[in-house]
Amino acid sequence: MSGPSDYQPSNPALQWIERRLPIFGLMHSSFVAYPTPRNLNYWWTFGAILSFMLGMQILTGVILAMHYTPHADLAFKSVELIVRDVNYGWLLRNMHAVGASMFFVAVYVHMFRGLYYGSYKEPREVLWILGVIIYLLMMATGFMGYVLPWGQMSFWGATVITNLFSAIPYVGESVVTLLWGGYSVGNPTLNRFFSLHYLLPFLIAGVVVLHVWALHVAGQNNPDGVEPKTEKDTVPFTPHATIKDMFGVACFMLLYAWFIFYMPNYLGDADNYIPANPGVTPPHIVPEWYYLPFYAILRSIPNKLAGVIGMFGAIIILCFLPWLDAAKTKSSKYRPLAKQFFWIFVVVCILLGYLGAQPPEGIYVIAGRVLTVCYFAYFLIVLPLLSRIEKPRPVPNSISDAVLAKTGSRSTPMVSTAIMLALAGSLFAGSIDSAKASEGSDTPPGNKWSFSGPFGKFDRGALQRGLKVYKEVCASCHGLSYIAFRNLAEAGGPSYSVAQAAAFASEYKVKDGPNDAGDMFERAGRPADYFPSPFPNEQAARAANGGAAPPDLSLITKARSYKRGFPWFIIDFFSQYQEQGPDYVAAVLQGYEDKAPEGVTIPEGSYYNKYFPGHAIKMPKPLSDGQVTFDDGSPATVAQYAKDVTTFLMWTAEPHMEARKRLGFQVFVFLILFAGLMYFTKKKVWASSH
Amino acid sequence: MNPDASTIAAGAPIEVDLSPVAEGQDIKVFWRGKPIYISHRTKKQIDEARAVNVASLPDPQTDEARVKSGHEQWLVVIGICTHLGCIPIAHEGSYDGFFCPCHGSQYDSSGRIRQGPAPANLPVPPYQFVSDTKIQIG
């Protein structure tokens, strides 16, 4: 894309095409011969990583769309069926859902890199603005994609975000009706979001082509911010940049795979495993993590219209960056003050993200306001001011000079380090404070689960005992509607034989029909049937249980969680702790106390439970010692029942968990070898260029 | 992209029987996919709603203008927070009215905004009394 190419393919067939459509020349000049500055560091591999992620999202997305049903009544179930029944559906879904987050990780790194090295400056303004447009399209796509599983967070996130447009004066309400295609978020909304979610990635791909085109016209910026002058300053794109990008992508895939195979729900919200319910708002509506800084800005402004303007303004302001920062020196490497403020700005963004996930009360609101001011001050005050008062250090004459002087002095970023430490300290102190404040509610105790960790497997005995507990106790009120009898004989489950599963199924009566006479009839269950629900519909369940419908248990261990708080949520990432749900379920089953402690009043018809949020639970104590007899001689105690039934319910929530962890290990072995190979190849290729 | 004919047809008026709602209770019905709160207010709630200095409210409106005369005990409002569309919880918050769990807006026993980020009162849907114990919404 940098002018006409003199490349000529040697194959006559290719020559024939090349004379009519010079596409090979275009490819050659753009991705082979293209001169790339020789001093690029690894932050420059994120462009390739982003292209890889876009391709990944489109590929997995197209396949997922083949199995997904965009209908308000069926969407949630169709996503569950993808995960349970489609071949490697769990992998596709994890790749796509985690992929969205990884896409944003990469785009944020890419943007901060541009900010630090001044990649938006003349002559790259249009390149930068195209990037902001891609970012906006990504946000829209990500938001609409999050709506498609039609869980509680999907529904309420859609409600909150579409309502942002009602802040527009005069036409706001009609704009919102137009977005919904109805009088509230509903089936028409889901349908159009699906359509747009399929369309926008291709628009992104189109703008990416423009972005790359603009990049190849202006040439890449580089860590020293001096334009290449002679041939000594550049190296050809292939093999140098290609192999370096491959190594970058391989390393990034390690992080990606860590989430896909070991922490697939770490970045999601447990509430999204509860089907959408227009009548119940979840207690904390939290958007996906990549929107949190902007959500924090929205909430910290007490006026609705101003809040919405502030939120969108926080993104749009990036378009004006090339003119707000008028400093001649591009790279912050040679701008001692800009460098400090850049790191402060990074911390401000991270803290805003943290605040966006906190409830909007007390100290969080005030901190949010302060940081919102800091965010805008960086663009509107700091950058314009710095370009006038700052004395940059001398910039090297050329890139090759900079490469040769690489061993030069490194100034320690003292101020920013101090500020970052102080902020981290206050965050830590704040979390201790809030931990003290919430001492009243008990956190569920941790358990040792056979299925935790990278090599976790279900304990077969526990699964079989848990099924017995479910069948004899829980099943009288709770459904298990996503589990079919055939699942009991599948690999990674309770290890029954096909015949045993069929015999188990035949003990159930299943409603079928209509027959030739038009009547419904009952027949014995077959392996393909699903566990019948104890109540015909939710209203019946509600009426029979004092107003509180017993939830379906298929997904309960993924749909329940408790707040881990800082710094646990960081430690959990490394320790692969994913068992909040099982810990909570096991704790609630054992958390009943006959007498509520003093000062806690439990309404008529409710029971005191130590771990249930609010302590008043409608479910009477379900388990008591000796209630279920186990054939294998395990103790007939509540603790044993709770542990077994929770293990069983973890399996019902994720029947392919063992396959996920097993494949994860294989993928890791492969990726580490692949990344190593790429690294040594890269060293070899670059040996003559350093 | 506006609502299609079937969506509009499904949004036709509905009738609600009020006789089972005891004083101090409220019910939630759905109309056009939106929750409508119908509260049978106590004497105390009505007095509180009327004792407020209307000019001091963020969105000034008298309680009389928000209920039908002769049926002051019945408050009918669309239960959608005017901030960002969450569903407020009835009988919570410091004003004997509604509390929105999302961003902390508080409404009084007349559904008027008293505190928090919401800009306006809970809207009153179009409705009329068909008889003393029955209303038609829409």
mmCIF file of C-alpha atoms in Angstrom, chain A residues 156 159-161 163-164 166 174 177-185 188 192 196 277-285 295 298-299 301-304 308 360, chain B residues 1-4 7-12 28 30-35 37 80-89 99-104 116-119:
data_model
loop_
_atom_site.group_PDB
_atom_site.id
_atom_site.type_symbol
_atom_site.label_atom_id
_atom_site.label_comp_id
_atom_site.label_asym_id
_atom_site.label_seq_id
_atom_site.Cartn_x
_atom_site.Cartn_y
_atom_site.Cartn_z
ATOM 1 C CA TRP A 156 -30.399 -5.014 32.310
ATOM 2 C CA THR A 159 -31.876 -1.474 29.415
ATOM 3 C CA VAL A 160 -29.385 0.853 31.070
ATOM 4 C CA ILE A 161 -27.319 1.510 27.943
ATOM 5 C CA ASN A 163 -31.753 4.419 28.224
ATOM 6 C CA LEU A 164 -28.629 6.578 27.918
ATOM 7 C CA SER A 166 -33.273 9.046 26.540
ATOM 8 C CA SER A 174 -38.599 8.365 20.518
ATOM 9 C CA THR A 177 -38.415 3.389 21.220
ATOM 10 C CA LEU A 178 -36.742 3.195 17.827
ATOM 11 C CA LEU A 179 -33.781 1.320 19.320
ATOM 12 C CA TRP A 180 -36.055 -1.107 21.152
ATOM 13 C CA GLY A 181 -38.615 -1.674 18.406
ATOM 14 C CA GLY A 182 -41.149 -1.838 21.210
ATOM 15 C CA TYR A 183 -42.049 -0.196 24.486
ATOM 16 C CA SER A 184 -39.286 -1.865 26.450
ATOM 17 C CA VAL A 185 -36.255 -4.068 25.824
ATOM 18 C CA PRO A 188 -37.463 -7.092 18.726
ATOM 19 C CA ARG A 192 -31.881 -6.261 15.873
ATOM 20 C CA LEU A 196 -26.085 -5.570 14.133
ATOM 21 C CA ASN A 277 -36.326 -11.388 33.863
ATOM 22 C CA PRO A 278 -37.910 -8.013 33.044
ATOM 23 C CA GLY A 279 -39.541 -7.914 36.494
ATOM 24 C CA VAL A 280 -36.410 -8.146 38.661
ATOM 25 C CA THR A 281 -33.426 -5.831 38.597
ATOM 26 C CA PRO A 282 -30.140 -7.341 39.814
ATOM 27 C CA PRO A 283 -28.824 -5.502 42.877
ATOM 28 C CA HIS A 284 -25.695 -4.212 41.103
ATOM 29 C CA ILE A 285 -25.780 -3.647 37.386
ATOM 30 C CA TYR A 295 -19.395 3.864 33.460
ATOM 31 C CA LEU A 298 -21.259 8.454 33.856
ATOM 32 C CA ARG A 299 -22.170 7.789 37.462
ATOM 33 C CA ILE A 301 -21.798 13.251 37.284
ATOM 34 C CA PRO A 302 -25.035 13.839 39.183
ATOM 35 C CA ASN A 303 -26.967 15.223 36.212
ATOM 36 C CA LYS A 304 -28.317 12.680 33.730
ATOM 37 C CA VAL A 308 -24.098 10.894 29.324
ATOM 38 C CA PRO A 360 -22.396 4.139 43.842
ATOM 39 C CA MET B 1 -37.343 0.122 12.966
ATOM 40 C CA ASN B 2 -40.233 1.456 15.040
ATOM 41 C CA PRO B 3 -42.594 -1.032 16.756
ATOM 42 C CA ASP B 4 -44.431 -3.289 14.311
ATOM 43 C CA THR B 7 -46.235 -5.037 19.074
ATOM 44 C CA ILE B 8 -48.555 -2.036 18.925
ATOM 45 C CA ALA B 9 -51.633 -4.271 19.130
ATOM 46 C CA ALA B 10 -50.198 -6.084 22.153
ATOM 47 C CA GLY B 11 -49.856 -2.672 23.797
ATOM 48 C CA ALA B 12 -53.646 -2.168 23.915
ATOM 49 C CA LYS B 28 -47.123 -4.844 39.948
ATOM 50 C CA PHE B 30 -47.106 -5.414 33.164
ATOM 51 C CA TRP B 31 -48.354 -3.161 30.415
ATOM 52 C CA ARG B 32 -46.373 -2.758 27.181
ATOM 53 C CA GLY B 33 -43.585 -4.744 28.807
ATOM 54 C CA LYS B 34 -43.265 -2.156 31.541
ATOM 55 C CA PRO B 35 -43.998 -2.806 35.198
ATOM 56 C CA TYR B 37 -46.982 -0.226 40.318
ATOM 57 C CA ILE B 80 -39.127 2.395 35.712
ATOM 58 C CA CYS B 81 -36.494 4.616 37.215
ATOM 59 C CA THR B 82 -36.237 7.803 35.168
ATOM 60 C CA HIS B 83 -32.470 7.654 35.444
ATOM 61 C CA LEU B 84 -31.472 4.585 33.465
ATOM 62 C CA GLY B 85 -34.498 2.347 33.487
ATOM 63 C CA CYS B 86 -34.054 -0.036 36.408
ATOM 64 C CA ILE B 87 -37.067 -1.153 38.435
ATOM 65 C CA PRO B 88 -37.298 0.600 41.800
ATOM 66 C CA ILE B 89 -38.288 -1.450 44.839
ATOM 67 C CA PHE B 99 -35.854 3.018 45.999
ATOM 68 C CA CYS B 100 -33.861 2.217 42.889
ATOM 69 C CA PRO B 101 -31.121 -0.348 43.589
ATOM 70 C CA CYS B 102 -29.056 0.575 40.533
ATOM 71 C CA HIS B 103 -27.896 4.092 41.193
ATOM 72 C CA GLY B 104 -29.661 4.937 44.443
ATOM 73 C CA GLY B 116 -30.383 10.623 43.639
ATOM 74 C CA PRO B 117 -29.424 10.983 39.976
ATOM 75 C CA ALA B 118 -32.880 10.507 38.408
ATOM 76 C CA PRO B 119 -34.082 13.735 36.768
#
